[in-house]
Amino acid sequence: MRLNRRNALRLGALASAAPAGLIASPAGAAPAAAPDSWAVRPFGLGDVALDDSIFTDKRDRMLGYAKGYAAAQGELGGPDRMLYNFRAAAGLPNPDGVEPPGSWDNETGYLRGHYSGHFLSMLAQAWAGTGDRVYKRKLDHLVAGLAECRDAFAAAAAVATPRVEGRNGTAVRLTGSPVGNAEYLRLPAGLVDGLTSVTVATWVKLGAVDQSKLPDPWADPAPLANGVKVFDFGADANAHMYLTIRADNANPFPRFAITTGGTATEQRVTGTAPLPAGEWVHLAVTLGGGTAVLYVNGTAAGSGAVALTPADLGATVANWIGRGQFPQGITQYLHADVDEFHVYASALTAEQVAALHEGAQGDVAAYRFDDQAGPVCADASGSGRDARLIGPGDGNRHPGFVAAYPETQFVRLEEFATYGGNAGIWAPYYTTHKIMAGLLDAHRLAGSAAALELASGLGDWMHARLSKLPRERLDRMWSIYIAGEYGGMNESLANLAEARPDRPEYLETAKLFDNTALLQATVAGTDLLDGKHANQHIPQFTGYLRMHEQGAGEDYKTAAVQFWDMVVPHRMYAHGGTGVGEIFRKRGVVAGSLWQYPNDPNHAETCCVYNLLKLARNLFFHTGDPKYMEYYERALYNQILGSRRDEDSTEDPEVTYFAPVRPGRWRDFGNTGTCCGGTGMENHTKYQDSVYFASAGDDALYVNLYMPSTLDWDARGVSVEQTTEYPFEGATRLKVRTRRRAAFALKLRVPSWAEEFTVKVNGRNQNLDAAPGTYVTVQRTWRGGDTVDIAMPLRLHTEAVIDDPGIESVYCGPTLLAIKHEAVGDDLATGLIDIAVGPDLSAFEPTGEPLEFKADGYTFAPFHLGNGEPYHLYWRRR
């Protein structure tokens, strides 16, 4: 095998870093073995070295960020910042002076931990592409730190549930949500079945709300307590009875309610004063004879006519202390110490309730929490109705769990919590995907056995958690806006299944992430994308394709192919992006979407094009269809290349969230801690991943992108050096180096805009049918020193939007040209610049700057240049 210096250094490190069998493709991004369904396969990141170009300019700025981030704390300061939230969640100390990354990845953010996963991927790509050991040291430190956090989580989960000092002995502590662990007590089914009167009494000490610990930007503690249940007994959200510590903002008082028809028909008794925090309070509810009374500290705090009784509820299969039913996904968990919880089969008198201070025992069930610490809380009444504490300390959590927050969000997603506010969540499995994807990159690109072990543990934890849930619940979870967003979790599980062929359950776990309704509709060719969150769904289809490659079935591939054709070109902007804000809009509406939503002037979330590029690349492996690499060039050379500010920074990745297409808008750069900040770190450290591909049988070499670079094709003992100024010139030269003759087909992509495309081999013209938008093939036995010269003269060409032939964009070769100009209007009628250019575009005159032109008094320059100035990508031809 031929080795360049970069690969030799890396392979030596891999040999000492991982045991045999755990290194998958040490050369870089290619899997250990191409799936049988692939006609084409990629090379590893380390197989392709980029030479000086605009791409290396952008890449080197990101590599500088990777190397210099948090350097004031030393070489490992950046990884330590990425570990901050994990260590805090696991109860481990952080080094002095270290802070979390910030933004969405701050100490309280619901998405914390996702950015660390992207950082792992960036470091792995930087190491694979450069062989610079500083990236490997950072990567290994971050992986080792995550392993320590995983072990700390596992150790805490293994400890018997602790008791705390109670009102009358010991109590059980429930830490609540959203910053706690969402513990609650599950009581036996049928607990109050058939009862026509009942009393429930308990001591509680409410925990104070620490406003500084609430997730940003929702820092108002008042709504947090609304609806938090002391107990909830019943069949479901329509038939239950409960006691809440705070009814609502208008009535911030305790409330008892019972209903057989949901919230609208509740029969209620509400207190008249708020419950205090931080002190023991005795709460009791009596119900019977058509009356309910709510007691606080032995004194009636409210009473009223209540005709319903537990007997009206039917089978009470859901009986809990510290949580409630979840009709609208707004379940909150009680943040309180609980002691002496008793249930009686009668409505006690006021005198009897007052005497409960002395510790009278319930005849239906009694929980004193004085038994041995553990998940089981014995029923002291002698009825055998033991309770069980559900939470991280219940002994049921798989030891593979690792995250930057407790399992609260996962628990709450299973109860259909929605996105936003203190009553909501964000996207827990999205965060998990980024962590697992980073770990798999660390294994695949850097040979980290520890990273594969961590990823396997996460897979085990997910399988244990999700395999217990019915399909109906999973489908509802994945359909929830943003809260159910899971990124490419199914893709990572398919990748894990490939890396661990001994563990078929990982592919089965990937299937648990099927978004069934959308998946089936897409397989059938039904377009349901309008109004869907774009980046919530694009990576799902890359995951389906990877699942197909692991043997999950043909429908998964069909879904990916159909989905692609629903987006490109029908929802694609000139630079390759998609979406109004973060949302897919109607098929075939591009001009109509520029001002469709006046309150959201942004378009084309950068994460979306990151994921579309992944999908295009993987679809090409199956088909070799040039349309996928046509898109790849458009999006890479325009939106992705333009998504990195042309300035150095070690504080911030300096990438875009959106690349707006509304005329007169501009790009904003920065994005530490955001989703697009994370994918942005990856975008600019893997430019070389699709310049060249090989056929599955290594008998053909595809040249997909024209980028100065050198390929080491070890399987054929060949290297290919590409010299070009593309996209600033329409020519490139390939030089073949080999010690022995090598017969293979050279497949050259003919860009769709290239009306002329000529090829010379060793100075001789080749008679080729070079149709735009295809590949041409040069078949020969190659010798060292052979040269291939390609001429594809750059030309100006326009492209009309799909829904209005009078509105156009202009390109020079592959490069989208933007008008340098501020906004001129605020709707489709007034906001487009009219330009007289003529049918032959002769009005465009070069200014002398690279790819810069003037037409009708307006300056057009490459979209990928610029640091935040307003621009127009669309204009009206006059």
mmCIF file of N, CA and C in Angstrom, residues 405-509:
data_model
loop_
_atom_site.group_PDB
_atom_site.id
_atom_site.type_symbol
_atom_site.label_atom_id
_atom_site.label_comp_id
_atom_site.label_asym_id
_atom_site.label_seq_id
_atom_site.Cartn_x
_atom_site.Cartn_y
_atom_site.Cartn_z
ATOM 1 N N TYR A 405 -27.384 16.499 30.302
ATOM 2 C CA TYR A 405 -28.498 16.768 31.211
ATOM 3 C C TYR A 405 -29.067 15.422 31.650
ATOM 4 N N PRO A 406 -29.904 15.410 32.687
ATOM 5 C CA PRO A 406 -30.509 14.150 33.118
ATOM 6 C C PRO A 406 -31.488 13.630 32.068
ATOM 7 N N GLU A 407 -32.123 12.516 32.389
ATOM 8 C CA GLU A 407 -33.030 11.880 31.434
ATOM 9 C C GLU A 407 -34.403 12.532 31.382
ATOM 10 N N THR A 408 -34.575 13.656 32.051
ATOM 11 C CA THR A 408 -35.875 14.305 32.109
ATOM 12 C C THR A 408 -36.474 14.518 30.737
ATOM 13 N N GLN A 409 -35.702 15.052 29.806
ATOM 14 C CA GLN A 409 -36.260 15.373 28.496
ATOM 15 C C GLN A 409 -36.746 14.120 27.773
ATOM 16 N N PHE A 410 -36.035 13.017 27.934
ATOM 17 C CA PHE A 410 -36.439 11.783 27.264
ATOM 18 C C PHE A 410 -37.739 11.250 27.861
ATOM 19 N N VAL A 411 -37.840 11.312 29.193
ATOM 20 C CA VAL A 411 -39.065 10.905 29.863
ATOM 21 C C VAL A 411 -40.227 11.748 29.364
ATOM 22 N N ARG A 412 -40.007 13.037 29.275
ATOM 23 C CA ARG A 412 -41.095 13.954 28.939
ATOM 24 C C ARG A 412 -41.482 13.862 27.470
ATOM 25 N N LEU A 413 -40.523 13.546 26.592
ATOM 26 C CA LEU A 413 -40.888 13.322 25.201
ATOM 27 C C LEU A 413 -41.824 12.125 25.074
ATOM 28 N N GLU A 414 -41.579 11.097 25.868
ATOM 29 C CA GLU A 414 -42.438 9.923 25.837
ATOM 30 C C GLU A 414 -43.853 10.248 26.291
ATOM 31 N N GLU A 415 -44.014 11.391 26.945
ATOM 32 C CA GLU A 415 -45.333 11.857 27.359
ATOM 33 C C GLU A 415 -45.808 13.009 26.488
ATOM 34 N N PHE A 416 -45.136 13.162 25.318
ATOM 35 C CA PHE A 416 -45.558 14.097 24.280
ATOM 36 C C PHE A 416 -45.408 15.550 24.673
ATOM 37 N N ALA A 417 -44.395 15.848 25.473
ATOM 38 C CA ALA A 417 -44.101 17.243 25.779
ATOM 39 C C ALA A 417 -43.777 17.971 24.480
ATOM 40 N N THR A 418 -44.225 19.196 24.394
ATOM 41 C CA THR A 418 -44.008 19.981 23.188
ATOM 42 C C THR A 418 -42.836 20.929 23.360
ATOM 43 N N TYR A 419 -42.471 21.575 22.278
ATOM 44 C CA TYR A 419 -41.289 22.433 22.240
ATOM 45 C C TYR A 419 -41.574 23.790 22.865
ATOM 46 N N GLY A 420 -40.652 24.243 23.732
ATOM 47 C CA GLY A 420 -40.673 25.610 24.205
ATOM 48 C C GLY A 420 -41.280 25.790 25.572
ATOM 49 N N GLY A 421 -40.820 26.843 26.256
ATOM 50 C CA GLY A 421 -41.351 27.183 27.554
ATOM 51 C C GLY A 421 -40.913 26.219 28.634
ATOM 52 N N ASN A 422 -41.156 26.592 29.866
ATOM 53 C CA ASN A 422 -40.767 25.724 30.973
ATOM 54 C C ASN A 422 -41.631 24.475 31.047
ATOM 55 N N ALA A 423 -42.759 24.485 30.340
ATOM 56 C CA ALA A 423 -43.592 23.294 30.300
ATOM 57 C C ALA A 423 -43.191 22.387 29.146
ATOM 58 N N GLY A 424 -42.180 22.781 28.352
ATOM 59 C CA GLY A 424 -41.804 22.014 27.178
ATOM 60 C C GLY A 424 -40.393 21.492 27.244
ATOM 61 N N ILE A 425 -39.955 20.971 26.114
ATOM 62 C CA ILE A 425 -38.597 20.462 25.981
ATOM 63 C C ILE A 425 -38.041 20.986 24.669
ATOM 64 N N TRP A 426 -36.888 20.481 24.252
ATOM 65 C CA TRP A 426 -36.363 20.870 22.947
ATOM 66 C C TRP A 426 -36.316 19.627 22.063
ATOM 67 N N ALA A 427 -35.180 19.015 21.885
ATOM 68 C CA ALA A 427 -35.064 17.883 20.962
ATOM 69 C C ALA A 427 -34.024 16.915 21.516
ATOM 70 N N PRO A 428 -34.409 16.090 22.507
ATOM 71 C CA PRO A 428 -33.403 15.288 23.206
ATOM 72 C C PRO A 428 -32.671 14.282 22.324
ATOM 73 N N TYR A 429 -33.379 13.649 21.396
ATOM 74 C CA TYR A 429 -32.680 12.662 20.572
ATOM 75 C C TYR A 429 -31.842 13.318 19.477
ATOM 76 N N TYR A 430 -32.157 14.549 19.129
ATOM 77 C CA TYR A 430 -31.271 15.318 18.244
ATOM 78 C C TYR A 430 -29.904 15.478 18.914
ATOM 79 N N THR A 431 -29.942 15.876 20.184
ATOM 80 C CA THR A 431 -28.700 16.042 20.931
ATOM 81 C C THR A 431 -27.944 14.721 21.025
ATOM 82 N N THR A 432 -28.661 13.643 21.307
ATOM 83 C CA THR A 432 -28.021 12.335 21.412
ATOM 84 C C THR A 432 -27.395 11.937 20.086
ATOM 85 N N HIS A 433 -28.089 12.247 18.990
ATOM 86 C CA HIS A 433 -27.525 11.920 17.676
ATOM 87 C C HIS A 433 -26.197 12.616 17.455
ATOM 88 N N LYS A 434 -26.115 13.896 17.800
ATOM 89 C CA LYS A 434 -24.864 14.616 17.557
ATOM 90 C C LYS A 434 -23.730 14.012 18.391
ATOM 91 N N ILE A 435 -24.032 13.594 19.615
ATOM 92 C CA ILE A 435 -23.006 12.974 20.458
ATOM 93 C C ILE A 435 -22.577 11.632 19.857
ATOM 94 N N MET A 436 -23.557 10.805 19.489
ATOM 95 C CA MET A 436 -23.202 9.503 18.918
ATOM 96 C C MET A 436 -22.477 9.665 17.584
ATOM 97 N N ALA A 437 -22.924 10.594 16.736
ATOM 98 C CA ALA A 437 -22.265 10.803 15.450
ATOM 99 C C ALA A 437 -20.820 11.237 15.648
ATOM 100 N N GLY A 438 -20.577 12.107 16.633
ATOM 101 C CA GLY A 438 -19.208 12.521 16.921
ATOM 102 C C GLY A 438 -18.358 11.365 17.405
ATOM 103 N N LEU A 439 -18.950 10.510 18.250
ATOM 104 C CA LEU A 439 -18.207 9.346 18.737
ATOM 105 C C LEU A 439 -17.885 8.378 17.600
ATOM 106 N N LEU A 440 -18.833 8.160 16.705
ATOM 107 C CA LEU A 440 -18.581 7.255 15.579
ATOM 108 C C LEU A 440 -17.549 7.837 14.629
ATOM 109 N N ASP A 441 -17.534 9.164 14.474
ATOM 110 C CA ASP A 441 -16.474 9.788 13.671
ATOM 111 C C ASP A 441 -15.119 9.601 14.346
ATOM 112 N N ALA A 442 -15.088 9.718 15.669
ATOM 113 C CA ALA A 442 -13.828 9.511 16.393
ATOM 114 C C ALA A 442 -13.327 8.085 16.212
ATOM 115 N N HIS A 443 -14.245 7.136 16.151
ATOM 116 C CA HIS A 443 -13.854 5.741 15.903
ATOM 117 C C HIS A 443 -13.427 5.535 14.454
ATOM 118 N N ARG A 444 -14.257 6.021 13.530
ATOM 119 C CA ARG A 444 -14.040 5.748 12.114
ATOM 120 C C ARG A 444 -12.821 6.471 11.558
ATOM 121 N N LEU A 445 -12.630 7.709 11.989
ATOM 122 C CA LEU A 445 -11.565 8.538 11.429
ATOM 123 C C LEU A 445 -10.295 8.510 12.268
ATOM 124 N N ALA A 446 -10.405 8.159 13.541
ATOM 125 C CA ALA A 446 -9.229 8.202 14.413
ATOM 126 C C ALA A 446 -9.007 6.896 15.163
ATOM 127 N N GLY A 447 -9.781 5.867 14.844
ATOM 128 C CA GLY A 447 -9.543 4.554 15.434
ATOM 129 C C GLY A 447 -9.769 4.465 16.916
ATOM 130 N N SER A 448 -10.637 5.302 17.478
ATOM 131 C CA SER A 448 -10.833 5.329 18.918
ATOM 132 C C SER A 448 -11.749 4.193 19.358
ATOM 133 N N ALA A 449 -11.171 3.174 20.015
ATOM 134 C CA ALA A 449 -11.962 2.078 20.555
ATOM 135 C C ALA A 449 -12.860 2.569 21.679
ATOM 136 N N ALA A 450 -12.385 3.527 22.466
ATOM 137 C CA ALA A 450 -13.188 4.064 23.564
ATOM 138 C C ALA A 450 -14.432 4.755 23.028
ATOM 139 N N ALA A 451 -14.292 5.447 21.887
ATOM 140 C CA ALA A 451 -15.438 6.137 21.292
ATOM 141 C C ALA A 451 -16.480 5.129 20.816
ATOM 142 N N LEU A 452 -16.040 4.026 20.231
ATOM 143 C CA LEU A 452 -16.983 2.998 19.790
ATOM 144 C C LEU A 452 -17.684 2.375 20.990
ATOM 145 N N GLU A 453 -16.963 2.173 22.070
ATOM 146 C CA GLU A 453 -17.574 1.625 23.279
ATOM 147 C C GLU A 453 -18.654 2.572 23.809
ATOM 148 N N LEU A 454 -18.355 3.865 23.835
ATOM 149 C CA LEU A 454 -19.339 4.846 24.286
ATOM 150 C C LEU A 454 -20.559 4.853 23.383
ATOM 151 N N ALA A 455 -20.336 4.830 22.061
ATOM 152 C CA ALA A 455 -21.449 4.829 21.115
ATOM 153 C C ALA A 455 -22.290 3.569 21.281
ATOM 154 N N SER A 456 -21.639 2.435 21.517
ATOM 155 C CA SER A 456 -22.366 1.186 21.724
ATOM 156 C C SER A 456 -23.225 1.261 22.986
ATOM 157 N N GLY A 457 -22.684 1.862 24.035
ATOM 158 C CA GLY A 457 -23.460 2.020 25.264
ATOM 159 C C GLY A 457 -24.688 2.877 25.053
ATOM 160 N N LEU A 458 -24.535 3.959 24.278
ATOM 161 C CA LEU A 458 -25.697 4.788 23.964
ATOM 162 C C LEU A 458 -26.722 3.996 23.167
ATOM 163 N N GLY A 459 -26.235 3.170 22.232
ATOM 164 C CA GLY A 459 -27.147 2.336 21.474
ATOM 165 C C GLY A 459 -27.898 1.359 22.365
ATOM 166 N N ASP A 460 -27.189 0.769 23.324
ATOM 167 C CA ASP A 460 -27.831 -0.154 24.268
ATOM 168 C C ASP A 460 -28.890 0.573 25.097
ATOM 169 N N TRP A 461 -28.538 1.772 25.555
ATOM 170 C CA TRP A 461 -29.477 2.548 26.369
ATOM 171 C C TRP A 461 -30.730 2.886 25.566
ATOM 172 N N MET A 462 -30.560 3.324 24.323
ATOM 173 C CA MET A 462 -31.719 3.658 23.499
ATOM 174 C C MET A 462 -32.584 2.433 23.234
ATOM 175 N N HIS A 463 -31.929 1.315 22.937
ATOM 176 C CA HIS A 463 -32.694 0.105 22.674
ATOM 177 C C HIS A 463 -33.512 -0.278 23.901
ATOM 178 N N ALA A 464 -32.887 -0.214 25.083
ATOM 179 C CA ALA A 464 -33.592 -0.574 26.314
ATOM 180 C C ALA A 464 -34.762 0.363 26.569
ATOM 181 N N ARG A 465 -34.605 1.629 26.238
ATOM 182 C CA ARG A 465 -35.637 2.616 26.518
ATOM 183 C C ARG A 465 -36.779 2.549 25.500
ATOM 184 N N LEU A 466 -36.437 2.547 24.216
ATOM 185 C CA LEU A 466 -37.458 2.707 23.181
ATOM 186 C C LEU A 466 -38.141 1.400 22.808
ATOM 187 N N SER A 467 -37.458 0.290 22.957
ATOM 188 C CA SER A 467 -38.058 -0.986 22.555
ATOM 189 C C SER A 467 -39.260 -1.348 23.418
ATOM 190 N N LYS A 468 -39.405 -0.696 24.571
ATOM 191 C CA LYS A 468 -40.541 -0.959 25.454
ATOM 192 C C LYS A 468 -41.792 -0.192 25.035
ATOM 193 N N LEU A 469 -41.635 0.791 24.133
ATOM 194 C CA LEU A 469 -42.749 1.681 23.799
ATOM 195 C C LEU A 469 -43.533 1.142 22.609
ATOM 196 N N PRO A 470 -44.859 1.267 22.631
ATOM 197 C CA PRO A 470 -45.657 0.823 21.485
ATOM 198 C C PRO A 470 -45.412 1.709 20.267
ATOM 199 N N ARG A 471 -45.640 1.145 19.089
ATOM 200 C CA ARG A 471 -45.409 1.871 17.840
ATOM 201 C C ARG A 471 -46.212 3.167 17.797
ATOM 202 N N GLU A 472 -47.419 3.159 18.323
ATOM 203 C CA GLU A 472 -48.264 4.351 18.271
ATOM 204 C C GLU A 472 -47.633 5.508 19.037
ATOM 205 N N ARG A 473 -47.006 5.184 20.172
ATOM 206 C CA ARG A 473 -46.386 6.258 20.955
ATOM 207 C C ARG A 473 -45.148 6.793 20.233
ATOM 208 N N LEU A 474 -44.358 5.903 19.663
ATOM 209 C CA LEU A 474 -43.173 6.346 18.926
ATOM 210 C C LEU A 474 -43.570 7.239 17.761
ATOM 211 N N ASP A 475 -44.592 6.849 17.019
ATOM 212 C CA ASP A 475 -45.015 7.661 15.871
ATOM 213 C C ASP A 475 -45.440 9.049 16.317
ATOM 214 N N ARG A 476 -46.150 9.118 17.429
ATOM 215 C CA ARG A 476 -46.580 10.434 17.909
ATOM 216 C C ARG A 476 -45.374 11.254 18.372
ATOM 217 N N MET A 477 -44.429 10.608 19.034
ATOM 218 C CA MET A 477 -43.228 11.316 19.483
ATOM 219 C C MET A 477 -42.503 11.951 18.302
ATOM 220 N N TRP A 478 -42.269 11.172 17.243
ATOM 221 C CA TRP A 478 -41.446 11.677 16.137
ATOM 222 C C TRP A 478 -42.181 12.692 15.270
ATOM 223 N N SER A 479 -43.486 12.807 15.464
ATOM 224 C CA SER A 479 -44.227 13.787 14.675
ATOM 225 C C SER A 479 -44.349 15.133 15.370
ATOM 226 N N ILE A 480 -43.879 15.233 16.614
ATOM 227 C CA ILE A 480 -44.004 16.495 17.357
ATOM 228 C C ILE A 480 -42.981 17.502 16.827
ATOM 229 N N TYR A 481 -43.430 18.699 16.570
ATOM 230 C CA TYR A 481 -42.584 19.757 16.027
ATOM 231 C C TYR A 481 -41.391 20.030 16.944
ATOM 232 N N ILE A 482 -40.204 19.889 16.434
ATOM 233 C CA ILE A 482 -38.915 20.125 17.086
ATOM 234 C C ILE A 482 -38.683 19.199 18.294
ATOM 235 N N ALA A 483 -39.636 19.092 19.204
ATOM 236 C CA ALA A 483 -39.418 18.210 20.357
ATOM 237 C C ALA A 483 -39.115 16.787 19.897
ATOM 238 N N GLY A 484 -39.768 16.353 18.828
ATOM 239 C CA GLY A 484 -39.542 15.019 18.301
ATOM 240 C C GLY A 484 -38.440 14.950 17.268
ATOM 241 N N GLU A 485 -37.726 16.036 17.082
ATOM 242 C CA GLU A 485 -36.620 16.056 16.110
ATOM 243 C C GLU A 485 -35.486 15.172 16.628
ATOM 244 N N TYR A 486 -35.026 14.255 15.796
ATOM 245 C CA TYR A 486 -33.950 13.368 16.239
ATOM 246 C C TYR A 486 -32.752 13.387 15.308
ATOM 247 N N GLY A 487 -32.661 14.416 14.455
ATOM 248 C CA GLY A 487 -31.519 14.498 13.556
ATOM 249 C C GLY A 487 -31.421 13.240 12.720
ATOM 250 N N GLY A 488 -30.224 12.685 12.616
ATOM 251 C CA GLY A 488 -30.003 11.435 11.895
ATOM 252 C C GLY A 488 -29.750 10.296 12.859
ATOM 253 N N MET A 489 -30.556 10.205 13.936
ATOM 254 C CA MET A 489 -30.327 9.137 14.909
ATOM 255 C C MET A 489 -30.382 7.773 14.249
ATOM 256 N N ASN A 490 -31.315 7.604 13.282
ATOM 257 C CA ASN A 490 -31.398 6.319 12.582
ATOM 258 C C ASN A 490 -30.156 6.075 11.727
ATOM 259 N N GLU A 491 -29.571 7.146 11.183
ATOM 260 C CA GLU A 491 -28.328 7.008 10.415
ATOM 261 C C GLU A 491 -27.195 6.532 11.316
ATOM 262 N N SER A 492 -27.053 7.148 12.482
ATOM 263 C CA SER A 492 -25.973 6.752 13.385
ATOM 264 C C SER A 492 -26.153 5.325 13.880
ATOM 265 N N LEU A 493 -27.389 4.912 14.140
ATOM 266 C CA LEU A 493 -27.609 3.544 14.577
ATOM 267 C C LEU A 493 -27.287 2.551 13.466
ATOM 268 N N ALA A 494 -27.588 2.925 12.216
ATOM 269 C CA ALA A 494 -27.198 2.073 11.090
ATOM 270 C C ALA A 494 -25.680 2.015 10.977
ATOM 271 N N ASN A 495 -25.014 3.152 11.174
ATOM 272 C CA ASN A 495 -23.552 3.164 11.164
ATOM 273 C C ASN A 495 -22.988 2.308 12.297
ATOM 274 N N LEU A 496 -23.646 2.380 13.465
ATOM 275 C CA LEU A 496 -23.210 1.578 14.603
ATOM 276 C C LEU A 496 -23.409 0.092 14.308
ATOM 277 N N ALA A 497 -24.514 -0.231 13.637
ATOM 278 C CA ALA A 497 -24.762 -1.626 13.274
ATOM 279 C C ALA A 497 -23.693 -2.130 12.312
ATOM 280 N N GLU A 498 -23.221 -1.252 11.430
ATOM 281 C CA GLU A 498 -22.150 -1.639 10.514
ATOM 282 C C GLU A 498 -20.841 -1.862 11.273
ATOM 283 N N ALA A 499 -20.561 -0.973 12.223
ATOM 284 C CA ALA A 499 -19.325 -1.117 12.999
ATOM 285 C C ALA A 499 -19.390 -2.286 13.975
ATOM 286 N N ARG A 500 -20.599 -2.669 14.356
ATOM 287 C CA ARG A 500 -20.777 -3.768 15.318
ATOM 288 C C ARG A 500 -21.694 -4.838 14.702
ATOM 289 N N PRO A 501 -21.209 -5.595 13.735
ATOM 290 C CA PRO A 501 -22.060 -6.620 13.110
ATOM 291 C C PRO A 501 -22.521 -7.696 14.083
ATOM 292 N N ASP A 502 -21.902 -7.736 15.257
ATOM 293 C CA ASP A 502 -22.318 -8.696 16.280
ATOM 294 C C ASP A 502 -23.545 -8.227 17.047
ATOM 295 N N ARG A 503 -24.041 -7.024 16.745
ATOM 296 C CA ARG A 503 -25.151 -6.460 17.511
ATOM 297 C C ARG A 503 -26.302 -6.066 16.579
ATOM 298 N N PRO A 504 -27.072 -7.033 16.072
ATOM 299 C CA PRO A 504 -28.165 -6.726 15.135
ATOM 300 C C PRO A 504 -29.256 -5.850 15.736
ATOM 301 N N GLU A 505 -29.312 -5.779 17.076
ATOM 302 C CA GLU A 505 -30.362 -4.958 17.684
ATOM 303 C C GLU A 505 -30.193 -3.474 17.378
ATOM 304 N N TYR A 506 -28.998 -3.051 16.970
ATOM 305 C CA TYR A 506 -28.831 -1.627 16.651
ATOM 306 C C TYR A 506 -29.627 -1.244 15.416
ATOM 307 N N LEU A 507 -29.695 -2.120 14.426
ATOM 308 C CA LEU A 507 -30.521 -1.827 13.253
ATOM 309 C C LEU A 507 -32.001 -1.862 13.631
ATOM 310 N N GLU A 508 -32.373 -2.765 14.510
ATOM 311 C CA GLU A 508 -33.759 -2.800 14.986
ATOM 312 C C GLU A 508 -34.096 -1.517 15.741
ATOM 313 N N THR A 509 -33.139 -0.996 16.481
ATOM 314 C CA THR A 509 -33.369 0.262 17.193
ATOM 315 C C THR A 509 -33.530 1.409 16.202
#
